[in-house]
XYZ file of C-alpha atoms in Angstrom:
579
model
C -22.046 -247.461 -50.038
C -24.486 -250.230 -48.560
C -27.273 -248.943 -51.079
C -24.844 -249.881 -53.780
C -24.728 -253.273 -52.339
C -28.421 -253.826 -52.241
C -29.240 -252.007 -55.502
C -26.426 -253.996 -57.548
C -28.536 -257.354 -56.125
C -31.661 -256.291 -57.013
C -30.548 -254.908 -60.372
C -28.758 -258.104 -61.478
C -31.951 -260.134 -60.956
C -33.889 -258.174 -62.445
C -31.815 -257.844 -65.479
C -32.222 -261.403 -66.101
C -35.580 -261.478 -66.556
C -36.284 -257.907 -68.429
C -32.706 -258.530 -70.546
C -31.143 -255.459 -69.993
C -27.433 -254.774 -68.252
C -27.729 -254.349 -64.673
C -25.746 -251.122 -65.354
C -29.005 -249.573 -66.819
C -31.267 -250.732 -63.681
C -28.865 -249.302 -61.264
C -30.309 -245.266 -61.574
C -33.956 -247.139 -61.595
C -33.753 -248.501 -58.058
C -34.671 -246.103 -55.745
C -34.400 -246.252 -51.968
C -38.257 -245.333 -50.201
C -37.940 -242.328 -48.471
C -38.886 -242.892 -45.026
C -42.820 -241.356 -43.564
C -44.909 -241.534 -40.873
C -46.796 -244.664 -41.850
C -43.830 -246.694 -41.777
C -43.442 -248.589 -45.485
C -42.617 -252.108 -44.948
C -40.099 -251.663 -47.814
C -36.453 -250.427 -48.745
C -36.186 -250.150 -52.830
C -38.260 -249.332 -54.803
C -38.738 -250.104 -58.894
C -41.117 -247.476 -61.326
C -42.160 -250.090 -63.716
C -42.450 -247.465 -66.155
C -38.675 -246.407 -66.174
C -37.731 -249.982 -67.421
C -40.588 -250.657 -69.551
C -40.294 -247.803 -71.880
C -43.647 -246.766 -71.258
C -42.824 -243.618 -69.709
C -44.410 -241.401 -72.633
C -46.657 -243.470 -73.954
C -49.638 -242.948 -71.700
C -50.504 -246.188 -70.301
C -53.346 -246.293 -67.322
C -52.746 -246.650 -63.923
C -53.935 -250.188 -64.603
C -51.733 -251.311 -67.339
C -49.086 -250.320 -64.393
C -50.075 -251.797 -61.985
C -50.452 -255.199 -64.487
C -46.845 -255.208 -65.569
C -45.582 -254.451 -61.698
C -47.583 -257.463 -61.147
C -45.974 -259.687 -63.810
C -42.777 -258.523 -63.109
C -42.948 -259.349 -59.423
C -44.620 -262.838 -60.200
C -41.062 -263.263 -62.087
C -38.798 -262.539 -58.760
C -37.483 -264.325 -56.319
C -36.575 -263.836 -53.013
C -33.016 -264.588 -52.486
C -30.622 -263.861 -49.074
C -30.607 -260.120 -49.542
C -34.476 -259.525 -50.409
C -36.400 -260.575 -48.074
C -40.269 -259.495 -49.106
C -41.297 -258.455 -52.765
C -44.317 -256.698 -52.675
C -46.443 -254.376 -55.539
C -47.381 -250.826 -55.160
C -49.025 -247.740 -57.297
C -46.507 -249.326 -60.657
C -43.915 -249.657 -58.285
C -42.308 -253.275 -57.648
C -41.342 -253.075 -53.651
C -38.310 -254.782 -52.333
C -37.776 -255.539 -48.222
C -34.129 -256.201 -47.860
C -32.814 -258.834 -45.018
C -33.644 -256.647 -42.003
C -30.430 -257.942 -40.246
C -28.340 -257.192 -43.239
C -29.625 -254.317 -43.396
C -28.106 -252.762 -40.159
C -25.128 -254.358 -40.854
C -24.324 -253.371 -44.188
C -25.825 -249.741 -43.534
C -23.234 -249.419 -40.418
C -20.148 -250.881 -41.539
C -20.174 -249.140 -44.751
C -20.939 -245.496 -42.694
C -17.920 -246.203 -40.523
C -15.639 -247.980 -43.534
C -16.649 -245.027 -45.677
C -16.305 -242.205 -43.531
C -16.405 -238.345 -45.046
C -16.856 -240.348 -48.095
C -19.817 -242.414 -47.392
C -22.697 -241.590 -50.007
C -20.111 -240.153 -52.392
C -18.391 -243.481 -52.372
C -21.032 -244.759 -55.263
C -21.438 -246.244 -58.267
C -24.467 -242.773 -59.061
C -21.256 -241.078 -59.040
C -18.425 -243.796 -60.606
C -19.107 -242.886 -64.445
C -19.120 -238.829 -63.749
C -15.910 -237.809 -65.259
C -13.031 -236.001 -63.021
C -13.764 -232.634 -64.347
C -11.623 -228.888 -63.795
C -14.308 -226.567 -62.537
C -14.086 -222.953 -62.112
C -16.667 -221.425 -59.237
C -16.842 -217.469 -59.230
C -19.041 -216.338 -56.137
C -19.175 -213.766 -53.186
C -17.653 -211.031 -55.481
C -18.359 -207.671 -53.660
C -17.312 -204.100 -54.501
C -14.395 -203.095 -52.816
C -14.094 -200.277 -50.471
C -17.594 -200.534 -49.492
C -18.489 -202.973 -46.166
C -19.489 -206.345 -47.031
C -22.735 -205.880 -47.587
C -25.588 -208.561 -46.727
C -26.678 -209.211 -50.353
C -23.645 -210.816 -50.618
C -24.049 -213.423 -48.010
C -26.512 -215.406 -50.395
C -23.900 -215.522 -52.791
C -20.908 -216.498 -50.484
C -22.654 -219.188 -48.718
C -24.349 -220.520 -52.004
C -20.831 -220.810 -54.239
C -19.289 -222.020 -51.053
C -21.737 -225.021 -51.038
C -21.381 -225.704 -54.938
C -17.858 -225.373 -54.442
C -17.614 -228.250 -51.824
C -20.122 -230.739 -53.565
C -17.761 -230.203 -56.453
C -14.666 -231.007 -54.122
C -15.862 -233.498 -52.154
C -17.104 -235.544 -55.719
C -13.720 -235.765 -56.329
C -13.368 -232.551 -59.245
C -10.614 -230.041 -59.392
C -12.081 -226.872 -58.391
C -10.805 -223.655 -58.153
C -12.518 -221.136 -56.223
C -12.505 -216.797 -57.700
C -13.732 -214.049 -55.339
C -13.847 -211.431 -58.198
C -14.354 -208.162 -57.377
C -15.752 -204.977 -58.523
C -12.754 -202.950 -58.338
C -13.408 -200.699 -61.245
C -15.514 -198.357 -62.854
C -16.661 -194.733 -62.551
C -17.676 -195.087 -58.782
C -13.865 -195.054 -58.337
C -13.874 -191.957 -59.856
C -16.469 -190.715 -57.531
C -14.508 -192.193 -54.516
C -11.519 -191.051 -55.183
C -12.221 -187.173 -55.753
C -14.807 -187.361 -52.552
C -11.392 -189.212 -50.899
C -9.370 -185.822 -52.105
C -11.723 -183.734 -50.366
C -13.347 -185.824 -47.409
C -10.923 -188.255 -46.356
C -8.791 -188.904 -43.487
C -5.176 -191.215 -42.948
C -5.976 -191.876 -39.718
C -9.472 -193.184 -39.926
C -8.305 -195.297 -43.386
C -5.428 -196.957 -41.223
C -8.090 -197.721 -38.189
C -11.773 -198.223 -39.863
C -11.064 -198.582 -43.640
C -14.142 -199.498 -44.842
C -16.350 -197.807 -42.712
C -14.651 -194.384 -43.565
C -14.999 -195.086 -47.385
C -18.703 -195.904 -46.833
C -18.824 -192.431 -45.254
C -16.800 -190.620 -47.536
C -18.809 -191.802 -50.362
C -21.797 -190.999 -48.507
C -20.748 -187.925 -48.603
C -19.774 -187.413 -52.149
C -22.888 -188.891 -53.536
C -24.877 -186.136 -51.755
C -22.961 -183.702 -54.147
C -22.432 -185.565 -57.310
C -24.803 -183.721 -59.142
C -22.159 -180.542 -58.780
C -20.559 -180.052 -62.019
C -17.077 -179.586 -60.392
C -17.600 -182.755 -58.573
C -18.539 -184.867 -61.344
C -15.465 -183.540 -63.139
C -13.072 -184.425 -60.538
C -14.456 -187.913 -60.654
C -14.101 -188.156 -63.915
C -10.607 -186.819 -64.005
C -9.807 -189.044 -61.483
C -11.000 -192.267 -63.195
C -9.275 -191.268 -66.484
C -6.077 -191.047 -64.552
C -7.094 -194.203 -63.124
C -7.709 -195.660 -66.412
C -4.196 -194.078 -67.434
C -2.436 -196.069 -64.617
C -0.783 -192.237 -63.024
C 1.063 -193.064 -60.235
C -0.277 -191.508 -57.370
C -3.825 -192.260 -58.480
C -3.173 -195.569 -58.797
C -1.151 -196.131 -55.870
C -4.332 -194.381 -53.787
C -6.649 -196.997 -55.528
C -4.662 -200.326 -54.793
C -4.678 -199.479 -51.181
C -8.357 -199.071 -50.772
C -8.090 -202.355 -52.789
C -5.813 -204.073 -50.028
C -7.375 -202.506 -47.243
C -10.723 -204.073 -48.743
C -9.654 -207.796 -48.564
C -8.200 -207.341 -45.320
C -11.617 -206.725 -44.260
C -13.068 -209.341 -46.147
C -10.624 -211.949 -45.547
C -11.233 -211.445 -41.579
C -15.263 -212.086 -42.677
C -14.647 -215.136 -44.863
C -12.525 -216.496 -41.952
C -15.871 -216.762 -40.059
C -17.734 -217.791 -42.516
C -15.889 -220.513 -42.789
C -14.974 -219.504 -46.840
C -11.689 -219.137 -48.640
C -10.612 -218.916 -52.034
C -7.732 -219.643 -54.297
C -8.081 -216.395 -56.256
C -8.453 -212.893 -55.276
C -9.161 -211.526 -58.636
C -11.076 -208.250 -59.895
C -12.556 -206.272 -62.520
C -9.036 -204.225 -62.301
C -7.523 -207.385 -64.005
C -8.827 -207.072 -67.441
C -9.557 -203.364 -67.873
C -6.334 -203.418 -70.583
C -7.470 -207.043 -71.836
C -10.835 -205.661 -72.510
C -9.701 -203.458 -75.216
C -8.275 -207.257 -76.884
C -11.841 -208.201 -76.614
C -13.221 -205.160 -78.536
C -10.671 -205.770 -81.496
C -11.609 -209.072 -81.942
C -14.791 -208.387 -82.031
C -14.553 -205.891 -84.537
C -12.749 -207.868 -86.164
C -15.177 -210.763 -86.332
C -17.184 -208.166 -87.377
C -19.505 -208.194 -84.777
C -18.872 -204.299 -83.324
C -21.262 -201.995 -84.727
C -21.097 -198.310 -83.588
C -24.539 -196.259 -83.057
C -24.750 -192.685 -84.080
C -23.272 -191.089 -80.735
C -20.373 -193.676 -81.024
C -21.362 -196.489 -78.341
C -19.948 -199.842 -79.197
C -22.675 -202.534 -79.347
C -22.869 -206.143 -80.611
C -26.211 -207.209 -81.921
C -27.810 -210.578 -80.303
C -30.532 -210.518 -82.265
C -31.343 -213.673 -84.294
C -33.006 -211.671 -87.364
C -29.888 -209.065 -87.124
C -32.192 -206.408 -86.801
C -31.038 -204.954 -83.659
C -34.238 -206.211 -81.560
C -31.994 -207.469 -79.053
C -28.104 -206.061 -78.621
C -25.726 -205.562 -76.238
C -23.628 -202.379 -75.120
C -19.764 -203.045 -74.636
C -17.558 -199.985 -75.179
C -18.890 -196.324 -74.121
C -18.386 -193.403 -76.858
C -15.241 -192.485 -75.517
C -13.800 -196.467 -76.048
C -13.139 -197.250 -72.449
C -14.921 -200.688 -71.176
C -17.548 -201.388 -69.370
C -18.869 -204.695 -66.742
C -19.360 -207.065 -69.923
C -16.264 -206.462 -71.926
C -14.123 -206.813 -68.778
C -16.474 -210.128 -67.927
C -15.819 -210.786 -72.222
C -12.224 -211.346 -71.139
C -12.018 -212.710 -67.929
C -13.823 -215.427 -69.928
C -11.107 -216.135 -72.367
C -8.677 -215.344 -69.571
C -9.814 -218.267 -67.281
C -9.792 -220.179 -70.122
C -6.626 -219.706 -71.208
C -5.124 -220.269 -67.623
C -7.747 -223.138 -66.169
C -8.743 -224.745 -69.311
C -12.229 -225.429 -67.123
C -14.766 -228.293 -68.146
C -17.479 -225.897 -66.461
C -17.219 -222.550 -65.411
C -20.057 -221.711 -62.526
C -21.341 -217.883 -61.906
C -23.257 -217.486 -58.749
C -24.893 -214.083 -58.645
C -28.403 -213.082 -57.738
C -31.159 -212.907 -60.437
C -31.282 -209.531 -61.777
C -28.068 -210.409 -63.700
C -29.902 -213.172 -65.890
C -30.417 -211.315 -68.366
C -26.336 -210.232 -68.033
C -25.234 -213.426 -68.151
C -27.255 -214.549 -71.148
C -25.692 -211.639 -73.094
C -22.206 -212.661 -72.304
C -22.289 -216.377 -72.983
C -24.256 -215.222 -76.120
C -21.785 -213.271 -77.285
C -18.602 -215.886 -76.344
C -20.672 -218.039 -78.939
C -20.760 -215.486 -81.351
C -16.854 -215.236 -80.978
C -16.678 -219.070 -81.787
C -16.257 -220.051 -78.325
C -17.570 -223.443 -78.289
C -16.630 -223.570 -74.315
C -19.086 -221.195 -73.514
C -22.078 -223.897 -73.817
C -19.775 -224.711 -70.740
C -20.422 -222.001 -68.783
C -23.703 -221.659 -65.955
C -25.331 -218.907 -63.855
C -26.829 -220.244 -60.917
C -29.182 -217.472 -59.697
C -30.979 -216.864 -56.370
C -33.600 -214.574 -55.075
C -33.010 -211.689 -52.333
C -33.798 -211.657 -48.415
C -36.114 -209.409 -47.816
C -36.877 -208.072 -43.874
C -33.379 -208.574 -42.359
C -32.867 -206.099 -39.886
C -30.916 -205.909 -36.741
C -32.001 -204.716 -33.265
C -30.698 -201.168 -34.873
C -33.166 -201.203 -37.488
C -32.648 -201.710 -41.327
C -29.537 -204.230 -41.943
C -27.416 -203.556 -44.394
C -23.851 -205.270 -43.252
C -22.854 -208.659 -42.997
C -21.164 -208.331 -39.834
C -23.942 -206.716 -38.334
C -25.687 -209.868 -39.285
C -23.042 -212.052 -38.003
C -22.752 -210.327 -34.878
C -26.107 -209.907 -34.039
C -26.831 -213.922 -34.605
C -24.331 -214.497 -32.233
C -25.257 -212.506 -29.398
C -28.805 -213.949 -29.807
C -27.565 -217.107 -29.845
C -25.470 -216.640 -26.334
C -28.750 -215.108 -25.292
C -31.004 -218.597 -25.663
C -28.251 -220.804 -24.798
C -27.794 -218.796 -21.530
C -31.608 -219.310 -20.925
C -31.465 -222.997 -22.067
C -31.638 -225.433 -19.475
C -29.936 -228.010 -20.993
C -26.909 -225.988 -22.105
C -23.314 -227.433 -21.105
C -20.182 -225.842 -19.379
C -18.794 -224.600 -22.478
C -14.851 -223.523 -22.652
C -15.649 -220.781 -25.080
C -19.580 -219.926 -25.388
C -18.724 -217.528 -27.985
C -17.477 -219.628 -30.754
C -19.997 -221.996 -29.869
C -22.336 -219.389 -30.259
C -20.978 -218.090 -33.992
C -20.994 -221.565 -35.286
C -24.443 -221.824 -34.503
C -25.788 -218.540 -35.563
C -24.131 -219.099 -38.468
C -25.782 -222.875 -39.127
C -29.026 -220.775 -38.507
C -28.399 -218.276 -41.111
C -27.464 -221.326 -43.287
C -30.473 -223.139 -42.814
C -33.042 -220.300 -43.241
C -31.386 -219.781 -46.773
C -30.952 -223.064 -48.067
C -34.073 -224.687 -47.169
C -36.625 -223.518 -50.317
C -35.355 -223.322 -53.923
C -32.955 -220.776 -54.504
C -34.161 -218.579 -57.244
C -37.084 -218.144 -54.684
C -36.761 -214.938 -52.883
C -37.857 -215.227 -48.719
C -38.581 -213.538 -45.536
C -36.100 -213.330 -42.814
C -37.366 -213.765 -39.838
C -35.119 -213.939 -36.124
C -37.302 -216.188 -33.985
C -37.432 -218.713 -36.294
C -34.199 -218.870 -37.350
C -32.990 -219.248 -33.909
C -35.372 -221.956 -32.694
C -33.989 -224.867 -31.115
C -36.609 -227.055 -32.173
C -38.497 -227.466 -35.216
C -36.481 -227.057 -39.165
C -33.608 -224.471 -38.715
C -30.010 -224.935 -38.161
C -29.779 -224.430 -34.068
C -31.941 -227.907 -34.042
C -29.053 -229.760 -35.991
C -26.374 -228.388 -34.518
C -28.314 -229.552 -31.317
C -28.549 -232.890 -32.534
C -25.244 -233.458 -33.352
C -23.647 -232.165 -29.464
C -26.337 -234.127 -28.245
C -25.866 -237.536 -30.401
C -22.175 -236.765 -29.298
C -22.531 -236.257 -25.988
C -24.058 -239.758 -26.341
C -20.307 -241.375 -27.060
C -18.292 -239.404 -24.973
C -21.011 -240.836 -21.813
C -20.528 -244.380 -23.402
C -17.592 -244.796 -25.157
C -17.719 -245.053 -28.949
C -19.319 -247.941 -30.910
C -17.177 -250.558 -31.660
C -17.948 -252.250 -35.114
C -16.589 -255.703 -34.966
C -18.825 -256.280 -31.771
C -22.348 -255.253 -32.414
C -25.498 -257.309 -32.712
C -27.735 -256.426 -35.541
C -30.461 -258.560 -34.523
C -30.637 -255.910 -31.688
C -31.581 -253.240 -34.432
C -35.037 -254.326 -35.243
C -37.035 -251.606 -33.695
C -39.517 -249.502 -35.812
C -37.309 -246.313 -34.736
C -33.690 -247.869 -35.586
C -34.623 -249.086 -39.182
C -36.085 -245.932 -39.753
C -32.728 -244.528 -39.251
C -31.284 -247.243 -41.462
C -33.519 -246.785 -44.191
C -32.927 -243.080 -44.174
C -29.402 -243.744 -44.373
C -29.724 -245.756 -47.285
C -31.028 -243.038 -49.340
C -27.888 -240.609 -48.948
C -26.011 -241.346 -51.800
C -29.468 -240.605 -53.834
C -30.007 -237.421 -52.015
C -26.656 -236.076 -53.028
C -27.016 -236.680 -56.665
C -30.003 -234.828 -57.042
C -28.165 -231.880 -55.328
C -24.871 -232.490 -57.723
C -27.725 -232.156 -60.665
C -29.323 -229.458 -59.883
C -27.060 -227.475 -57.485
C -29.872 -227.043 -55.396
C -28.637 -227.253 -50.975
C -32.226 -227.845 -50.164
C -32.192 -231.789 -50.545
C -29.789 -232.327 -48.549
C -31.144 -229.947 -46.116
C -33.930 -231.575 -46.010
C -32.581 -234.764 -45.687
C -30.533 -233.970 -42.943
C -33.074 -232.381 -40.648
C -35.162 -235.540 -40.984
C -32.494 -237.375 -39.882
C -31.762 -235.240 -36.920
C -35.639 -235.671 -36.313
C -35.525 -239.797 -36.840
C -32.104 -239.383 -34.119
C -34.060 -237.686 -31.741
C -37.684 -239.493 -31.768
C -34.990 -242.778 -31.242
C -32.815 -241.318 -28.517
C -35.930 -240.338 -26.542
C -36.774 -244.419 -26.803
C -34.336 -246.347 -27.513
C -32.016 -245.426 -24.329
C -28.172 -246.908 -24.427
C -27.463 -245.973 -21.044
C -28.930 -249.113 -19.190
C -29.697 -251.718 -21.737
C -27.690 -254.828 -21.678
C -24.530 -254.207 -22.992
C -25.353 -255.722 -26.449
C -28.289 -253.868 -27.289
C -26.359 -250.988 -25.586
C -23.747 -251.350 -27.900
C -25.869 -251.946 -30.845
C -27.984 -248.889 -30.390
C -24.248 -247.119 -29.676
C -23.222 -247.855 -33.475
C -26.749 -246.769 -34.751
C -26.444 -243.100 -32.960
C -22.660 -242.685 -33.846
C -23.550 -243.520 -37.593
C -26.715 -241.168 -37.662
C -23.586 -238.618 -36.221
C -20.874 -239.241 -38.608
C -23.052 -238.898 -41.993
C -24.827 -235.661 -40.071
C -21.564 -233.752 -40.231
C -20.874 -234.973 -43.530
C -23.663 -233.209 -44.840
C -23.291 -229.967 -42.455
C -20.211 -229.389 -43.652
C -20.668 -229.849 -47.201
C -23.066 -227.023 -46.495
C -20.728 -225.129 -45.197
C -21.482 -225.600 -41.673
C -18.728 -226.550 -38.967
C -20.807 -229.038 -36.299
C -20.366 -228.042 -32.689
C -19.471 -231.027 -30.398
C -21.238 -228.957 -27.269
C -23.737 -226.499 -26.440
């Protein structure tokens, strides 16, 4: 990673004079970000981070004193170029012909690894990580609340990958519980063969339409409760009715994942540990942690005073489980099988307060691992509708992205013979659905809006999929760069080191996002690239330059490329090479 390069440089001069290993000075470098008023330099120093002043107070003044002194101590060398002093920052202007020729070769040497390739990320340990995400409930149609957690685990789950951990991916899914019961009866009354073998989920949507109208019927509520004891009691022909609205369930969802662009290495369900949850309640009785309350529900008390202020329910009166005992031991069960470093849920944020309780409780069991284990919350969409009216399925969504999508391209001027508009057309609706939910913070909840979703220009998804046909577009009209023959002193304009600056700052970009587990920095980053690319293509033309500033330019555009589909598809996005 050329930042590496640079950073080491500055880092081992500067340990010199402040007497501290370079290794410590590394994380203190910072590349500048890149803005409109152009900064002169590359790297940046907080003299507080080195200094140890960081809590102590000091004035703007003492700052700007010791960033003085310090840079009064430094020397240019053949990598810095220009050491300047800013707001306690000591400025560093790297070797502007170095700079586009480290920054290049190390984008093209690197390839999908380039940014990851670093020494942020050479001390993280290789860990085993366990991502649970997407999660529906089965025989009901994907519904469009889970998008946000699909796409959202999906991204964690690549990071993860692409840092080099072991990570397995669990789609777990709410295949138990009383609605079963509920399902099944209305099934016994309401259902059809025919329409299960054709439009599974549809016709289970309907039928439990339909039974929820008369649930509050005593003889319905009793056949749903028969039915889920026999459920419960594994009986044959109940059970065999269940698994198939289970199969027919991922069939669907498996055909929706495909174009989403999502798969997993474990199907796995609530179903799984409705025997193993009973374990869980012995051994918490016998850690002596299950109390019962007078009508006989099993609870374990979280409360710090043990007064019962703050407690959570796990067994009904009647003993059978419920969501957090059957979470309780799909736990231990992952445990036991993974033996995970970290264990990552992504749901929304109304289960926070879920979540807590169970890792709460895994400590109470003497689980040390579950200081391991994370909920990454996000907020809901709100105002996603289709041309139909209110939204409430994913393919709906899909669908409906798409078709606008084919619409706007059709009207586009600029559009190119495609071979097949319509996959064109779902990888970019997609990007756009992407984009729109990654770009705040994700516990935020946001409004969904069409128009600007699909825009080709401005901050959405359409714009960098744009980019990247158009930057390659660019090297199928004039050949690919070719490394060992390019100029650098040919990449000295305002627009190209812009580029190269920006592309310095990658590596720095995705460590903040492996911190926090937040999409929106590189989001961000990426869409200022694509804006960078295209203020630069507009000036700095290829077609028509002498061949060495042709060529130059060539190998600026095809690395701006190459580390824009890097991050796309860590976000889940597949880039389009026309549209």
């Amino acid at each position: 990673m050329a930042a590496c390069y640079f950073r080491r440089s500055i880092a081992s001069q500067l340990s010199r004079i402040l007497d501290l290993p370079p290794e410590s000075l590394i994380k203190s470098i910072s590349a500048v970000p890149v803005s409109k008023n152009r900064q002169v330099a590359d790297f940046q120093l907080f003299v507080d981070s080195v200094t140890g002043n960081r809590s102590s107070g000091h004035s703007k003044a003492d700052l700007q004193l010791q960033a003085q002194k310090l840079a009064e101590k430094l020397n240019c060398d053949t990598i810095v170029s220009e050491i300047s002093i800013g707001s306690g920052t000591v400025n560093f202007k790297i070797n502007r012909e170095l700079l586009a020729k480290t920054v290049l070769q190390h984008v093209f040497n690197d390839g999908s690894e380039y940014g990851i390739r670093s020494e942020l990320f050479s001390a993280l340990p290789k860990r085993k990580i366990v991502v649970e995400f997407s999660s529906p409930n089965i025989a009901k149609k994907f519904h469009i609340g889970h998008l946000r957690s699909t796409i959202i685990g999906n991204f964690i789950a690549n990071l993860k990958e692409a840092l080099g951990h072991q990570v397995t991916r669990i789609n777990y899914l709410g295949d138990w519980g009383m609605q079963f019961g509920l399902l099944g009866a209305g099934f016994q009354q309401f259902g059809s063969e025919e329409k299960l073998k054709s439009t599974a989920l549809q016709h289970l949507f309907e039928v439990y339409v339909q039974v929820n109208k008369a649930a509050q019927d005593e003889n319905v509520k009793k056949m749903a409760q028969d039915f889920f004891k026999k459920l419960e009691a594994r009986e044959a022909q109940v059970l065999s009715l269940w698994q198939r609205f289970r199969n027919f369930s991922i069939e669907e969802y498996v055909h929706i994942y495909k174009r989403l662009g999502v798969h997993f290495d474990e199907y796995s369900g609530e179903s799984f540990y409705h025997e193993k949850s009973q374990e869980v309640l012995k051994m918490l009785d016998k850690k002596g942690l299950l109390q019962k309350t007078g009508e006989g529900t099993g609870i374990v008390d979280l409360s710090e005073k043990r007064d019962l202020s703050s407690c959570s329910v796990v067994a009904r009166s009647d003993g059978t489980s419920l969501y957090i005992t059957r979470d309780l031991a799909a736990a231990i069960d992952r445990m036991n099988t993974y033996n995970f470093d970290t264990m990552i849920y992504v749901t929304d944020k109304s289960q926070s307060s879920h979540f807590q309780k169970l890792f709460q409780i895994l400590k109470l069991m003497d689980y040390e691992w579950a200081e391991r284990c994370q909920h990454v919350p996000f907020g809901l969409v709100q105002g996603m509708k289709t041309r139909s009216g209110e939204v409430v399925f994913l393919e709906d969504v899909l669908d409906e992205a798409r078709t606008r999508m084919l619409q706007n391209m059709a009207s586009a001027k600029t559009t190119k013979e495609l071979e097949n508009p319509l996959e064109t057309a779902e990888m970019v609706g997609l990007a756009a659905l992407i984009i729109q939910d990654f770009k705040g913070h994700l516990l935020s909840d946001y409004q969904f809006s069409w128009d600007r979703v699909l825009q080709s220009r401005g901050d959405t998804g359409v714009f960098l999929q744009y980019t990247h046909a158009r930057l390659h577009s660019l090297e199928q009209m004039c050949g690919n760069g070719q490394l060992a023959n390019f100029n650098a002193a040919c990449l000295q304009d305002p627009q190209a080191l812009s580029i190269l600056q920006h592309l310095l700052r990658y590596d720095e970009v995705l460590y903040k996002s492996s911190e926090d587990l937040q999409p929106k920095h590189i989001v961000s980053y990426l869409l200022t690239l694509s804006h960078l690319a295209g203020a630069a293509h507009e000036t700095l033309h290829v077609k028509g330059s002498a061949p060495e500033i042709a060529q130059a330019r060539l190998c600026l555009f095809q690395a701006a490329r190459l580390v824009l589909a890097n991050g796309m598809k860590l976000l889940g996005i597949t880039p389009v090479l026309k549209m």
